[in-house]
Each structure stands twice: as C-alpha cells, then as structure tokens.
mmCIF file of C-alpha atoms in Angstrom:
data_model
loop_
_atom_site.group_PDB
_atom_site.id
_atom_site.type_symbol
_atom_site.label_atom_id
_atom_site.label_comp_id
_atom_site.label_asym_id
_atom_site.label_seq_id
_atom_site.Cartn_x
_atom_site.Cartn_y
_atom_site.Cartn_z
ATOM 1 C CA UNK A 1 -196.683 35.938 -66.925
ATOM 2 C CA UNK A 2 -199.276 36.741 -64.158
ATOM 3 C CA UNK A 3 -201.742 34.488 -65.886
ATOM 4 C CA UNK A 4 -199.134 31.466 -66.026
ATOM 5 C CA UNK A 5 -198.344 31.989 -62.385
ATOM 6 C CA UNK A 6 -201.999 32.066 -61.503
ATOM 7 C CA UNK A 7 -202.575 28.799 -63.461
ATOM 8 C CA UNK A 8 -199.651 27.244 -61.731
ATOM 9 C CA UNK A 9 -200.990 28.129 -58.380
ATOM 10 C CA UNK A 10 -204.355 26.647 -59.197
ATOM 11 C CA UNK A 11 -202.907 23.506 -60.472
ATOM 12 C CA UNK A 12 -200.719 23.195 -57.346
ATOM 13 C CA UNK A 13 -203.607 23.946 -55.085
ATOM 14 C CA UNK A 14 -205.688 21.253 -56.814
ATOM 15 C CA UNK A 15 -202.870 18.732 -56.473
ATOM 16 C CA UNK A 16 -202.445 19.396 -52.786
ATOM 17 C CA UNK A 17 -206.179 19.211 -52.121
ATOM 18 C CA UNK A 18 -206.247 15.860 -54.010
ATOM 19 C CA UNK A 19 -203.528 14.410 -52.006
ATOM 20 C CA UNK A 20 -205.108 15.528 -48.818
ATOM 21 C CA UNK A 21 -208.397 13.965 -49.685
ATOM 22 C CA UNK A 22 -206.710 10.749 -50.534
ATOM 23 C CA UNK A 23 -204.358 10.565 -47.523
ATOM 24 C CA UNK A 24 -206.392 12.290 -44.598
ATOM 25 C CA UNK A 25 -209.316 11.170 -43.103
ATOM 26 C CA UNK A 26 -212.037 13.974 -43.458
ATOM 27 C CA UNK A 27 -213.594 13.560 -40.046
ATOM 28 C CA UNK A 28 -210.751 12.988 -37.702
ATOM 29 C CA UNK A 29 -208.194 14.732 -39.645
ATOM 30 C CA UNK A 30 -205.672 11.900 -39.038
ATOM 31 C CA UNK A 31 -203.886 10.195 -41.914
ATOM 32 C CA UNK A 32 -206.063 7.788 -43.463
ATOM 33 C CA UNK A 33 -205.901 3.900 -44.113
ATOM 34 C CA UNK A 34 -204.198 4.778 -47.419
ATOM 35 C CA UNK A 35 -201.574 6.782 -45.710
ATOM 36 C CA UNK A 36 -201.150 3.832 -43.351
ATOM 37 C CA UNK A 37 -200.829 1.300 -46.194
ATOM 38 C CA UNK A 38 -198.102 3.690 -47.753
ATOM 39 C CA UNK A 39 -196.210 3.951 -44.568
ATOM 40 C CA UNK A 40 -196.226 -0.067 -44.255
ATOM 41 C CA UNK A 41 -194.112 -0.029 -47.525
ATOM 42 C CA UNK A 42 -191.366 2.086 -46.039
ATOM 43 C CA UNK A 43 -190.945 0.329 -42.546
ATOM 44 C CA UNK A 44 -187.510 -0.782 -41.532
ATOM 45 C CA UNK A 45 -186.513 -3.938 -39.915
ATOM 46 C CA UNK A 46 -187.590 -2.952 -36.477
ATOM 47 C CA UNK A 47 -191.024 -1.506 -35.872
ATOM 48 C CA UNK A 48 -194.131 -1.786 -33.602
ATOM 49 C CA UNK A 49 -197.727 -1.484 -34.762
ATOM 50 C CA UNK A 50 -200.521 -0.790 -32.236
ATOM 51 C CA UNK A 51 -204.194 -1.324 -33.094
ATOM 52 C CA UNK A 52 -206.743 0.757 -30.992
ATOM 53 C CA UNK A 53 -210.528 0.294 -30.800
ATOM 54 C CA UNK A 54 -213.105 2.463 -28.980
ATOM 55 C CA UNK A 55 -214.699 0.345 -26.511
ATOM 56 C CA UNK A 56 -218.566 -0.034 -26.820
ATOM 57 C CA UNK A 57 -218.496 2.412 -29.628
ATOM 58 C CA UNK A 58 -221.830 1.034 -31.090
ATOM 59 C CA UNK A 59 -223.552 2.098 -27.788
ATOM 60 C CA UNK A 60 -222.551 5.619 -28.381
ATOM 61 C CA UNK A 61 -224.201 5.662 -31.833
ATOM 62 C CA UNK A 62 -227.256 3.703 -30.637
ATOM 63 C CA UNK A 63 -227.738 5.710 -27.339
ATOM 64 C CA UNK A 64 -226.801 9.390 -28.485
ATOM 65 C CA UNK A 65 -226.897 9.159 -32.240
ATOM 66 C CA UNK A 66 -224.262 9.239 -34.881
ATOM 67 C CA UNK A 67 -223.405 12.851 -34.351
ATOM 68 C CA UNK A 68 -222.206 12.018 -30.907
ATOM 69 C CA UNK A 69 -220.460 8.864 -32.292
ATOM 70 C CA UNK A 70 -218.547 11.299 -34.677
ATOM 71 C CA UNK A 71 -217.565 13.493 -31.719
ATOM 72 C CA UNK A 72 -216.246 10.506 -29.848
ATOM 73 C CA UNK A 73 -214.251 9.680 -32.975
ATOM 74 C CA UNK A 74 -212.958 13.258 -33.257
ATOM 75 C CA UNK A 75 -212.025 13.417 -29.558
ATOM 76 C CA UNK A 76 -210.206 10.123 -29.646
ATOM 77 C CA UNK A 77 -208.264 11.197 -32.823
ATOM 78 C CA UNK A 78 -207.308 14.463 -31.212
ATOM 79 C CA UNK A 79 -205.735 12.832 -28.345
ATOM 80 C CA UNK A 80 -203.986 10.146 -30.628
ATOM 81 C CA UNK A 81 -202.576 12.817 -32.853
ATOM 82 C CA UNK A 82 -200.523 13.848 -29.743
ATOM 83 C CA UNK A 83 -199.274 10.243 -28.909
ATOM 84 C CA UNK A 84 -195.803 10.342 -27.466
ATOM 85 C CA UNK A 85 -192.639 8.215 -28.176
ATOM 86 C CA UNK A 86 -192.486 8.924 -31.916
ATOM 87 C CA UNK A 87 -195.649 7.108 -32.937
ATOM 88 C CA UNK A 88 -197.740 8.152 -35.961
ATOM 89 C CA UNK A 89 -201.536 7.734 -35.543
ATOM 90 C CA UNK A 90 -203.752 6.727 -38.398
ATOM 91 C CA UNK A 91 -207.452 6.086 -38.896
ATOM 92 C CA UNK A 92 -207.714 2.520 -39.805
ATOM 93 C CA UNK A 93 -211.417 2.426 -40.442
ATOM 94 C CA UNK A 94 -214.642 2.713 -38.440
ATOM 95 C CA UNK A 95 -213.755 3.028 -34.677
ATOM 96 C CA UNK A 96 -210.400 1.551 -35.250
ATOM 97 C CA UNK A 97 -207.009 3.382 -35.337
ATOM 98 C CA UNK A 98 -203.359 2.324 -35.564
ATOM 99 C CA UNK A 99 -200.164 3.760 -34.177
ATOM 100 C CA UNK A 100 -196.836 2.988 -36.074
ATOM 101 C CA UNK A 101 -193.675 3.084 -34.117
ATOM 102 C CA UNK A 102 -190.863 2.808 -36.709
ATOM 103 C CA UNK A 103 -187.482 1.676 -35.166
ATOM 104 C CA UNK A 104 -189.174 0.948 -31.898
ATOM 105 C CA UNK A 105 -189.780 -2.379 -29.878
ATOM 106 C CA UNK A 106 -192.914 -3.010 -27.894
ATOM 107 C CA UNK A 107 -190.954 -2.458 -24.562
ATOM 108 C CA UNK A 108 -189.989 1.119 -25.798
ATOM 109 C CA UNK A 109 -193.673 2.018 -26.663
ATOM 110 C CA UNK A 110 -195.807 0.322 -24.091
ATOM 111 C CA UNK A 111 -195.721 3.250 -21.687
ATOM 112 C CA UNK A 112 -196.658 5.671 -24.402
ATOM 113 C CA UNK A 113 -199.600 3.678 -25.379
ATOM 114 C CA UNK A 114 -200.554 3.337 -21.741
ATOM 115 C CA UNK A 115 -200.236 6.953 -21.174
ATOM 116 C CA UNK A 116 -202.619 7.440 -24.374
ATOM 117 C CA UNK A 117 -205.134 5.170 -23.096
ATOM 118 C CA UNK A 118 -205.116 6.960 -19.574
ATOM 119 C CA UNK A 119 -205.552 10.380 -21.252
ATOM 120 C CA UNK A 120 -208.614 9.228 -23.154
ATOM 121 C CA UNK A 121 -210.147 7.329 -20.096
ATOM 122 C CA UNK A 122 -209.745 10.421 -17.984
ATOM 123 C CA UNK A 123 -211.194 12.936 -20.519
ATOM 124 C CA UNK A 124 -214.619 13.924 -19.487
ATOM 125 C CA UNK A 125 -216.124 14.432 -22.940
ATOM 126 C CA UNK A 126 -218.981 17.038 -23.057
ATOM 127 C CA UNK A 127 -221.358 16.308 -25.766
ATOM 128 C CA UNK A 128 -221.777 19.193 -28.085
ATOM 129 C CA UNK A 129 -225.514 19.915 -28.934
ATOM 130 C CA UNK A 130 -226.391 19.655 -32.536
ATOM 131 C CA UNK A 131 -228.386 22.868 -32.544
ATOM 132 C CA UNK A 132 -227.005 25.308 -30.215
ATOM 133 C CA UNK A 133 -228.867 28.568 -29.725
ATOM 134 C CA UNK A 134 -227.217 31.567 -31.139
ATOM 135 C CA UNK A 135 -227.179 33.329 -27.841
ATOM 136 C CA UNK A 136 -227.691 31.682 -24.459
ATOM 137 C CA UNK A 137 -230.536 33.193 -22.297
ATOM 138 C CA UNK A 138 -229.284 35.641 -19.709
ATOM 139 C CA UNK A 139 -230.578 33.406 -16.808
ATOM 140 C CA UNK A 140 -228.664 30.422 -17.988
ATOM 141 C CA UNK A 141 -224.868 30.468 -16.881
ATOM 142 C CA UNK A 142 -222.158 28.249 -18.366
ATOM 143 C CA UNK A 143 -221.948 26.240 -15.026
ATOM 144 C CA UNK A 144 -225.768 25.372 -15.172
ATOM 145 C CA UNK A 145 -225.510 24.320 -18.780
ATOM 146 C CA UNK A 146 -222.707 22.019 -17.871
ATOM 147 C CA UNK A 147 -224.555 20.357 -14.934
ATOM 148 C CA UNK A 148 -227.256 19.431 -17.193
ATOM 149 C CA UNK A 149 -225.133 17.342 -19.690
ATOM 150 C CA UNK A 150 -223.468 14.515 -18.171
ATOM 151 C CA UNK A 151 -219.985 13.915 -19.574
ATOM 152 C CA UNK A 152 -219.418 10.811 -21.550
ATOM 153 C CA UNK A 153 -216.712 8.340 -20.464
ATOM 154 C CA UNK A 154 -214.678 7.040 -23.431
ATOM 155 C CA UNK A 155 -212.250 4.138 -23.198
ATOM 156 C CA UNK A 156 -210.140 2.184 -25.703
ATOM 157 C CA UNK A 157 -208.540 -1.127 -25.969
ATOM 158 C CA UNK A 158 -204.991 -1.528 -27.450
ATOM 159 C CA UNK A 159 -203.349 -4.553 -29.166
ATOM 160 C CA UNK A 160 -199.596 -4.305 -29.812
ATOM 161 C CA UNK A 161 -197.008 -6.271 -31.914
ATOM 162 C CA UNK A 162 -193.824 -5.921 -33.467
ATOM 163 C CA UNK A 163 -191.684 -7.421 -36.319
ATOM 164 C CA UNK A 164 -189.892 -10.540 -35.210
ATOM 165 C CA UNK A 165 -188.377 -13.650 -36.864
ATOM 166 C CA UNK A 166 -191.710 -15.093 -36.807
ATOM 167 C CA UNK A 167 -193.821 -11.899 -37.931
ATOM 168 C CA UNK A 168 -191.718 -10.853 -40.859
ATOM 169 C CA UNK A 169 -194.238 -8.838 -42.827
ATOM 170 C CA UNK A 170 -196.481 -5.860 -41.906
ATOM 171 C CA UNK A 171 -199.659 -7.914 -42.570
ATOM 172 C CA UNK A 172 -198.490 -10.754 -39.962
ATOM 173 C CA UNK A 173 -197.766 -7.845 -37.387
ATOM 174 C CA UNK A 174 -201.008 -6.330 -37.975
ATOM 175 C CA UNK A 175 -202.698 -9.673 -37.496
ATOM 176 C CA UNK A 176 -200.738 -10.265 -34.284
ATOM 177 C CA UNK A 177 -201.732 -6.837 -33.006
ATOM 178 C CA UNK A 178 -205.312 -7.453 -33.900
ATOM 179 C CA UNK A 179 -205.174 -10.828 -31.926
ATOM 180 C CA UNK A 180 -203.658 -8.784 -28.924
ATOM 181 C CA UNK A 181 -206.596 -6.329 -29.211
ATOM 182 C CA UNK A 182 -209.168 -8.966 -28.768
ATOM 183 C CA UNK A 183 -207.332 -10.391 -25.865
ATOM 184 C CA UNK A 184 -207.403 -6.960 -24.305
ATOM 185 C CA UNK A 185 -211.182 -6.814 -25.083
ATOM 186 C CA UNK A 186 -211.647 -10.240 -23.531
ATOM 187 C CA UNK A 187 -209.940 -9.094 -20.348
ATOM 188 C CA UNK A 188 -212.544 -6.408 -19.790
ATOM 189 C CA UNK A 189 -211.592 -3.678 -22.139
ATOM 190 C CA UNK A 190 -209.963 -0.410 -21.479
ATOM 191 C CA UNK A 191 -206.472 -2.155 -21.289
#
C-alpha cells in the first residue's frame, strides 16, 4: 500500500511539473503563450485584450547585456502579475505580454492598464550584479553601493482592443490590439 501511494505521488508530481512547464513561462513565472491560446478558446462574447511591449527593450540587452534584459522582463512580469480589474497577464513572447479581461469592455479596463503603465514607469529598477560578493566589505555601506548603480527606467506601450461586431474572433481582436500598440509606439511610447 505504501509503495502504491508513493508511486501515485510520483506520477502526480510528474504530471503537475509537466503541466507547469507547458503552461508557465520559466523566466517570468507568468502563464505562457500556450496558456494564453488555451484561454482564447474559453472567452465569452464580451472581452478585451491588451498587448504590452517593453519600450526600447533591445537597448537594455545591447547596453547592459542579456542578464539585465532578463531582469527587466522579470520586473515587468512581477508588476503585471498584480494587474487590477480582473485581468490575467500572460507572456506572449520576447518582450511582449498580454492581459485578458474576460467580460470587460475597454472603458472598464483602461484605467487599470494605465495604472499598470504608471507603476512600471515609476519603478526605479536597481540592476542586480551577476557576481555579487559573498560578503560586502565593511567600509562599503548599502547606501554607497546604491549610489554607484544608477537605476534603470523602464516603460511600456499598450494596445487595447475588444470583441465587437466587426472583430468577432480572438485573432481579429489581437490584430486590432497589435495595431493599437504600434500607434502608441508612434505617439512616442510609454502610452
């Protein structure tokens, strides 16, 4: 009996790990593109989809390296995981994310997305050093270490669209949100 229970627990653990690997983005811990696609199949007749893109993301990688780029993605994802208004955040791929508001119109979610944009814009991101010393030298205080590293400023642009009589499928809504995102970027980003 004990052996059977142990085998059952191992199988259950493997199944949960497999599901997590398939539906959760490893870097950001947000639901992945596969989970997003699954969500699209269960949407009702009224929903809004926002597509978010990190502004000038390539510059973070080119200037500071891919480790810092990963830190930027993780920071944005951590803020997105707390999006208000009933939205569910997903990693769409690269530096793109989505937020799905099932049962909500754009008018009902705009303020929540604007709040998210401002939270990210106002966050002074401290870059974590790749190789931190095990113990700080006694003469170096925390405030001196922070003064050396200039915080990074990260902003996002957002495109929002909803299901309408013209936009009947999730793919059409996503395409409209993508067009809105590019309009936001042409307006100067961070909007």
